Amino acid sequence: MNIPGLSKDVKQNRKKNIFINYRVHDTAGETGRLVDRLKQYFSEDQIFMDIDKIEPGVDFTKAISKSLESCDIMLAIIGPHWLGTDASNNTSRIKNPNDWVKTEISTALQRDIRVVPVLVDGGQLPDSDELPPELQPLLLRQSIEISNKRWEYDTDQLINVLIKSGITPKPSPINNKDVAGNKTWWRKNSWWVYILIGILIAVSLLVNNAENNKRDSLYPNENNVNTQQDIPQNKSQENLENDDPPVNNTTGNIAGTWIENNNGIMYTYGITQNGNELNIQMYQAGQYLSSISGTIYGNTVAIYLNMNGVSTAGKGTLSQDGTRITGTYTIQNTGQIGYFTLEKQ
């Protein structure tokens, strides 16, 4: 079935557009979620999805025709029931001449539009004998799989493909993320900054130590002053010691969920506490990353992480209201020093 009025002439000076092809009873939920993700990076007028673009009373055939005419890349969303079932003759809907999923894809293939099969919810490309002849070229197109467990990573890869295909992202702070390899200056150079800070701290410590040694050599008796003369005569040594402020050994309870915003990347930490001992589960975008051990004494929190062979030790201070932990961490292998802030949820 051909769409009437479809022109092969494409305007040159315009934004490139994305056409979303899907079967409602197969992947309506996953498609809607994917479109919401795409709208974070691309303008709404660059994305055509029939249910929210066709106004009531508009001829469906003409609306699809016009959208395909300006389409530059088609995402064919394929789930486990993409072939469909035609109850009238007990065959697959994809072989029905009037099936719009088939019509849209075959028209795009005829126009040599780039068609990307996007496999969701466990969907797979069908076998050759399950498709009509006009859809056979679809099996030669490289597909992309999007898993619910790796949703953010997989959709980033798809966005990367779209940008490399010439789909222009809209200007937005979210595009400063590591999508399409466009890393910010800080993301590219933060390691070197941390190394430089570590070198400066080391040099400062060496200079300070050298100054102390020089002073000790010039004034050898400075540190040997009889401290007993500083003790008031009307107080005993025991009473003086009792005048010291009491040490606060009270340990706070920090069990719960904590969030770290690391240059726009959100990490979640689930903390359980047994006395002074801490067990921490680290997640990113809902995906488990690592287990972290730690301790808390008073308001001082120490953590120890070993991930992918890289050992990291951190030390932080719990705020008085118990809602924030701020501190520094050191990567043991390199000596790199960084800073972290955790906010309690």
Short mmCIF file of C-alpha atoms in Angstrom, two decimals:
data_model
loop_
_atom_site.label_atom_id
_atom_site.label_comp_id
_atom_site.label_asym_id
_atom_site.label_seq_id
_atom_site.Cartn_x
_atom_site.Cartn_y
_atom_site.Cartn_z
CA MET A 1 0.00 0.00 0.00
CA ASN A 2 1.49 3.34 -1.05
CA ILE A 3 0.73 6.58 0.74
CA PRO A 4 -0.84 9.01 -1.76
CA GLY A 5 0.72 12.38 -2.35
CA LEU A 6 4.15 11.39 -1.02
CA SER A 7 6.84 13.52 -2.65
CA LYS A 8 10.46 12.44 -2.98
CA ASP A 9 11.69 16.03 -2.83
CA VAL A 10 13.14 16.94 0.56
CA LYS A 11 13.79 20.50 1.64
CA GLN A 12 17.45 21.05 2.32
CA ASN A 13 17.47 23.93 4.81
CA ARG A 14 15.55 22.49 7.75
CA LYS A 15 16.00 20.52 10.91
CA LYS A 16 16.32 16.79 10.48
CA ASN A 17 13.41 14.84 11.93
CA ILE A 18 12.73 11.54 13.69
CA PHE A 19 9.71 9.34 12.88
CA ILE A 20 8.58 6.89 15.58
CA ASN A 21 7.01 3.71 14.17
CA TYR A 22 5.44 1.30 16.67
CA ARG A 23 2.50 -1.00 17.26
CA VAL A 24 0.20 0.33 19.99
CA HIS A 25 -0.73 -3.06 21.45
CA ASP A 26 2.92 -4.11 21.49
CA THR A 27 5.06 -1.26 22.85
CA ALA A 28 2.86 1.74 23.67
CA GLY A 29 4.38 2.11 27.17
CA GLU A 30 8.01 1.66 26.14
CA THR A 31 7.55 3.95 23.13
CA GLY A 32 6.06 6.73 25.27
CA ARG A 33 8.92 6.44 27.73
CA LEU A 34 11.48 6.55 24.91
CA VAL A 35 9.85 9.61 23.33
CA ASP A 36 9.96 11.42 26.69
CA ARG A 37 13.68 10.64 26.84
CA LEU A 38 14.26 11.91 23.29
CA LYS A 39 12.42 15.15 24.09
CA GLN A 40 15.07 15.88 26.71
CA TYR A 41 17.60 16.25 23.88
CA PHE A 42 15.61 17.14 20.76
CA SER A 43 12.85 19.64 20.02
CA GLU A 44 9.28 18.32 20.00
CA ASP A 45 8.81 19.42 16.39
CA GLN A 46 11.68 17.09 15.40
CA ILE A 47 9.85 14.01 16.71
CA PHE A 48 6.71 12.58 15.07
CA MET A 49 4.62 10.13 17.07
CA ASP A 50 1.15 9.70 15.60
CA ILE A 51 -0.91 9.66 18.79
CA ASP A 52 0.23 13.09 19.95
CA LYS A 53 0.84 14.79 16.57
CA ILE A 54 -2.38 14.08 14.66
CA GLU A 55 -5.16 16.42 15.73
CA PRO A 56 -8.78 15.27 15.89
CA GLY A 57 -10.52 15.44 12.53
CA VAL A 58 -7.29 15.43 10.48
CA ASP A 59 -6.99 12.85 7.70
CA PHE A 60 -4.70 10.16 9.15
CA THR A 61 -3.31 9.18 5.73
CA LYS A 62 -2.34 12.74 4.81
CA ALA A 63 -0.80 13.42 8.23
CA ILE A 64 1.43 10.33 8.01
CA SER A 65 2.27 11.19 4.40
CA LYS A 66 3.40 14.69 5.33
CA SER A 67 5.49 13.45 8.25
CA LEU A 68 7.21 10.74 6.20
CA GLU A 69 7.97 13.37 3.56
CA SER A 70 10.13 15.30 6.04
CA CYS A 71 11.43 12.25 7.89
CA ASP A 72 15.22 11.69 7.95
CA ILE A 73 15.46 8.72 10.29
CA MET A 74 12.83 6.22 11.42
CA LEU A 75 12.92 4.33 14.70
CA ALA A 76 11.00 1.06 14.27
CA ILE A 77 10.11 0.04 17.84
CA ILE A 78 9.91 -3.76 17.99
CA GLY A 79 8.58 -5.61 21.04
CA PRO A 80 7.63 -9.26 21.64
CA HIS A 81 4.25 -8.87 19.84
CA TRP A 82 5.36 -6.64 16.98
CA LEU A 83 4.16 -9.02 14.23
CA GLY A 84 0.61 -8.76 15.56
CA THR A 85 -2.27 -11.17 15.01
CA ASP A 86 -4.90 -10.72 12.32
CA ALA A 87 -7.94 -12.50 13.77
CA SER A 88 -9.82 -12.36 10.48
CA ASN A 89 -7.55 -14.87 8.73
CA ASN A 90 -5.34 -16.08 11.60
CA THR A 91 -2.18 -14.52 10.14
CA SER A 92 0.28 -11.85 11.24
CA ARG A 93 -0.93 -8.26 10.91
CA ILE A 94 2.45 -7.30 9.46
CA LYS A 95 1.47 -9.16 6.28
CA ASN A 96 -1.83 -7.33 5.96
CA PRO A 97 -1.63 -4.81 3.07
CA ASN A 98 -3.52 -2.26 5.18
CA ASP A 99 -1.31 -2.59 8.28
CA TRP A 100 0.06 0.90 9.04
CA VAL A 101 3.19 -0.39 10.82
CA LYS A 102 4.10 -2.25 7.62
CA THR A 103 3.09 0.68 5.37
CA GLU A 104 5.18 3.25 7.24
CA ILE A 105 8.32 1.08 7.29
CA SER A 106 8.04 -0.06 3.67
CA THR A 107 7.53 3.55 2.53
CA ALA A 108 10.58 4.66 4.48
CA LEU A 109 12.65 1.84 2.96
CA GLN A 110 11.48 2.81 -0.54
CA ARG A 111 12.59 6.39 0.09
CA ASP A 112 15.97 5.10 1.36
CA ILE A 113 15.32 6.67 4.76
CA ARG A 114 17.55 5.31 7.49
CA VAL A 115 15.44 2.84 9.47
CA VAL A 116 16.78 1.74 12.86
CA PRO A 117 15.11 -1.31 14.46
CA VAL A 118 14.89 -0.60 18.21
CA LEU A 119 14.34 -3.78 20.21
CA VAL A 120 12.53 -3.26 23.53
CA ASP A 121 10.96 -5.47 26.21
CA GLY A 122 12.77 -8.55 24.87
CA GLY A 123 11.68 -8.03 21.26
CA GLN A 124 13.70 -9.62 18.43
CA LEU A 125 13.94 -9.16 14.68
CA PRO A 126 11.62 -11.73 13.06
CA ASP A 127 12.74 -14.45 10.68
CA SER A 128 12.71 -13.75 6.97
CA ASP A 129 9.67 -15.95 6.30
CA GLU A 130 7.64 -13.96 8.84
CA LEU A 131 7.89 -10.72 6.85
CA PRO A 132 6.31 -9.62 3.56
CA PRO A 133 8.75 -9.02 0.67
CA GLU A 134 8.69 -5.23 1.02
CA LEU A 135 10.00 -5.46 4.61
CA GLN A 136 12.83 -7.91 3.90
CA PRO A 137 15.45 -5.06 3.76
CA LEU A 138 14.65 -4.34 7.42
CA LEU A 139 16.53 -7.51 8.38
CA LEU A 140 19.72 -6.00 6.92
CA ARG A 141 19.54 -2.93 9.15
CA GLN A 142 21.67 -2.87 12.32
CA SER A 143 19.38 -2.92 15.37
CA ILE A 144 19.73 -1.33 18.82
CA GLU A 145 18.51 -3.09 21.96
CA ILE A 146 17.13 -1.06 24.89
CA SER A 147 16.86 -2.97 28.16
CA ASN A 148 14.93 -1.76 31.20
CA LYS A 149 17.94 -2.67 33.36
CA ARG A 150 20.26 -0.46 31.26
CA TRP A 151 17.67 2.11 30.18
CA GLU A 152 19.77 5.26 30.63
CA TYR A 153 22.92 3.77 29.08
CA ASP A 154 21.09 2.18 26.12
CA THR A 155 19.06 5.29 25.36
CA ASP A 156 22.26 7.37 25.51
CA GLN A 157 23.68 5.09 22.81
CA LEU A 158 20.59 5.64 20.66
CA ILE A 159 20.79 9.42 21.15
CA ASN A 160 24.45 9.18 20.14
CA VAL A 161 23.42 7.46 16.88
CA LEU A 162 20.76 10.11 16.18
CA ILE A 163 23.17 13.01 16.71
CA LYS A 164 25.81 11.38 14.52
CA SER A 165 23.09 10.94 11.88
CA GLY A 166 22.63 14.71 11.77
CA ILE A 167 19.69 15.17 14.16
CA THR A 168 20.53 18.46 15.86
CA PRO A 169 19.98 18.51 19.65
CA LYS A 170 18.24 21.49 21.17
CA PRO A 171 20.34 23.91 23.26
CA SER A 172 19.82 22.81 26.83
CA PRO A 173 21.95 22.28 29.98
CA ILE A 174 21.17 18.56 29.80
CA ASN A 175 23.24 18.31 26.61
CA ASN A 176 26.35 19.00 28.67
CA LYS A 177 26.21 15.36 29.70
CA ASP A 178 28.42 12.71 28.14
CA VAL A 179 26.07 12.02 25.22
CA ALA A 180 27.50 11.64 21.71
CA GLY A 181 30.99 11.96 23.15
CA ASN A 182 30.49 15.68 23.88
CA LYS A 183 32.21 15.78 27.26
CA THR A 184 32.47 19.05 29.10
CA TRP A 185 35.89 20.55 29.83
CA TRP A 186 35.62 19.46 33.47
CA ARG A 187 34.71 15.89 32.56
CA LYS A 188 37.67 15.68 30.23
CA ASN A 189 40.23 17.28 32.55
CA SER A 190 39.03 16.65 36.12
CA TRP A 191 41.60 13.89 36.69
CA TRP A 192 44.44 16.25 35.83
CA VAL A 193 42.98 18.91 38.12
CA TYR A 194 42.82 16.45 41.00
CA ILE A 195 46.41 15.32 40.35
CA LEU A 196 47.59 18.95 40.30
CA ILE A 197 45.78 19.63 43.59
CA GLY A 198 47.45 16.57 45.09
CA ILE A 199 50.90 17.77 43.95
CA LEU A 200 50.28 21.25 45.38
CA ILE A 201 49.22 19.77 48.73
CA ALA A 202 52.30 17.54 48.81
CA VAL A 203 54.62 20.48 48.01
CA SER A 204 52.92 22.59 50.68
CA LEU A 205 53.45 19.86 53.28
CA LEU A 206 57.12 19.49 52.31
CA VAL A 207 57.72 23.25 52.54
CA ASN A 208 55.96 23.45 55.90
CA ASN A 209 57.98 20.51 57.23
CA ALA A 210 61.22 22.12 56.04
CA GLU A 211 60.31 25.39 57.81
CA ASN A 212 59.59 23.50 61.04
CA ASN A 213 62.92 21.68 60.87
CA LYS A 214 64.75 24.97 60.24
CA ARG A 215 63.06 26.61 63.25
CA ASP A 216 63.88 23.62 65.48
CA SER A 217 67.54 23.84 64.49
CA LEU A 218 67.70 27.60 65.25
CA TYR A 219 65.81 27.34 68.55
CA PRO A 220 66.55 23.87 69.94
CA ASN A 221 65.25 24.67 73.46
CA GLU A 222 61.96 26.18 72.31
CA ASN A 223 60.09 22.90 72.67
CA ASN A 224 61.75 22.00 76.01
CA VAL A 225 60.15 24.75 78.11
CA ASN A 226 59.10 23.47 81.55
CA THR A 227 55.36 23.33 81.11
CA GLN A 228 54.89 22.91 84.86
CA GLN A 229 55.31 26.67 85.30
CA ASP A 230 52.09 27.18 83.34
CA ILE A 231 50.08 25.27 85.94
CA PRO A 232 48.43 27.60 88.45
CA GLN A 233 49.76 27.04 92.00
CA ASN A 234 46.30 26.75 93.49
CA LYS A 235 45.34 23.76 91.29
CA SER A 236 46.61 20.22 91.36
CA GLN A 237 47.57 18.36 88.16
CA GLU A 238 44.56 16.08 88.61
CA ASN A 239 42.17 19.03 88.84
CA LEU A 240 43.73 20.59 85.72
CA GLU A 241 43.11 17.43 83.73
CA ASN A 242 39.52 17.40 84.92
CA ASP A 243 39.05 20.91 83.49
CA ASP A 244 39.47 19.57 79.91
CA PRO A 245 36.20 19.68 77.94
CA PRO A 246 34.49 16.28 77.75
CA VAL A 247 34.93 14.30 74.52
CA ASN A 248 31.69 13.81 72.56
CA ASN A 249 31.62 10.12 71.74
CA THR A 250 27.94 10.12 70.73
CA THR A 251 27.58 8.43 67.35
CA GLY A 252 24.75 9.52 65.08
CA ASN A 253 22.48 7.16 63.16
CA ILE A 254 22.99 7.73 59.42
CA ALA A 255 21.07 4.69 58.16
CA GLY A 256 18.91 5.48 55.15
CA THR A 257 19.20 6.76 51.59
CA TRP A 258 21.80 9.36 50.60
CA ILE A 259 22.30 11.13 47.24
CA GLU A 260 25.53 12.44 45.66
CA ASN A 261 25.46 14.85 42.68
CA ASN A 262 28.82 14.38 40.96
CA ASN A 263 28.94 16.95 38.14
CA GLY A 264 25.36 16.21 37.12
CA ILE A 265 25.62 12.43 37.57
CA MET A 266 23.46 11.21 40.46
CA TYR A 267 24.62 8.37 42.72
CA THR A 268 22.43 6.75 45.38
CA TYR A 269 23.83 5.19 48.57
CA GLY A 270 21.74 2.88 50.74
CA ILE A 271 23.32 2.84 54.22
CA THR A 272 22.64 0.32 56.98
CA GLN A 273 24.28 0.80 60.38
CA ASN A 274 25.18 -1.62 63.15
CA GLY A 275 26.69 0.39 65.97
CA ASN A 276 29.78 2.04 64.51
CA GLU A 277 29.90 -0.26 61.47
CA LEU A 278 28.40 0.83 58.13
CA ASN A 279 27.37 -1.20 55.11
CA ILE A 280 26.74 0.88 51.99
CA GLN A 281 25.19 -0.16 48.66
CA MET A 282 26.07 2.15 45.73
CA TYR A 283 23.72 2.65 42.72
CA GLN A 284 23.70 4.81 39.60
CA ALA A 285 20.49 5.28 37.59
CA GLY A 286 18.96 2.37 39.53
CA GLN A 287 21.82 0.03 38.59
CA TYR A 288 23.84 -1.58 41.40
CA LEU A 289 27.53 -0.63 41.27
CA SER A 290 29.33 -1.78 44.42
CA SER A 291 29.26 -2.47 48.17
CA ILE A 292 31.18 -0.09 50.42
CA SER A 293 32.28 -0.65 54.02
CA GLY A 294 32.62 2.16 56.52
CA THR A 295 32.60 3.32 60.13
CA ILE A 296 31.23 6.27 62.08
CA TYR A 297 32.59 7.63 65.35
CA GLY A 298 30.95 10.77 66.69
CA ASN A 299 30.39 12.89 63.58
CA THR A 300 33.34 11.42 61.61
CA VAL A 301 32.48 9.01 58.79
CA ALA A 302 35.12 6.82 57.09
CA ILE A 303 34.40 4.79 53.94
CA TYR A 304 36.40 2.22 52.00
CA LEU A 305 35.60 1.29 48.39
CA ASN A 306 37.25 -1.22 46.06
CA MET A 307 35.72 -1.23 42.57
CA ASN A 308 37.29 -2.67 39.41
CA GLY A 309 40.62 -3.07 41.21
CA VAL A 310 40.73 0.60 42.27
CA SER A 311 40.82 1.23 46.03
CA THR A 312 39.44 4.47 47.41
CA ALA A 313 39.38 5.74 51.01
CA GLY A 314 37.21 8.65 52.10
CA LYS A 315 36.67 10.63 55.26
CA GLY A 316 33.78 13.00 55.92
CA THR A 317 32.03 14.98 58.62
CA LEU A 318 28.34 14.64 59.47
CA SER A 319 26.54 17.98 59.79
CA GLN A 320 24.94 18.90 63.11
CA ASP A 321 21.44 18.35 61.76
CA GLY A 322 22.44 14.92 60.42
CA THR A 323 21.42 15.60 56.81
CA ARG A 324 24.76 16.14 55.06
CA ILE A 325 28.16 14.45 54.93
CA THR A 326 31.04 16.41 53.38
CA GLY A 327 34.62 15.29 53.03
CA THR A 328 37.47 14.16 50.81
CA TYR A 329 38.47 10.90 49.20
CA THR A 330 41.84 9.56 48.04
CA ILE A 331 42.36 7.06 45.22
CA GLN A 332 45.02 4.78 46.67
CA ASN A 333 46.56 3.73 43.34
CA THR A 334 47.24 7.29 42.15
CA GLY A 335 47.09 9.48 45.24
CA GLN A 336 44.37 11.55 43.57
CA ILE A 337 42.31 13.60 46.01
CA GLY A 338 38.70 14.64 45.44
CA TYR A 339 35.73 16.03 47.33
CA PHE A 340 32.28 14.59 47.97
CA THR A 341 28.97 15.70 49.48
CA LEU A 342 26.13 13.35 50.41
CA GLU A 343 22.59 14.63 51.09
CA LYS A 344 20.14 12.54 53.12
CA GLN A 345 16.78 11.88 51.48
#
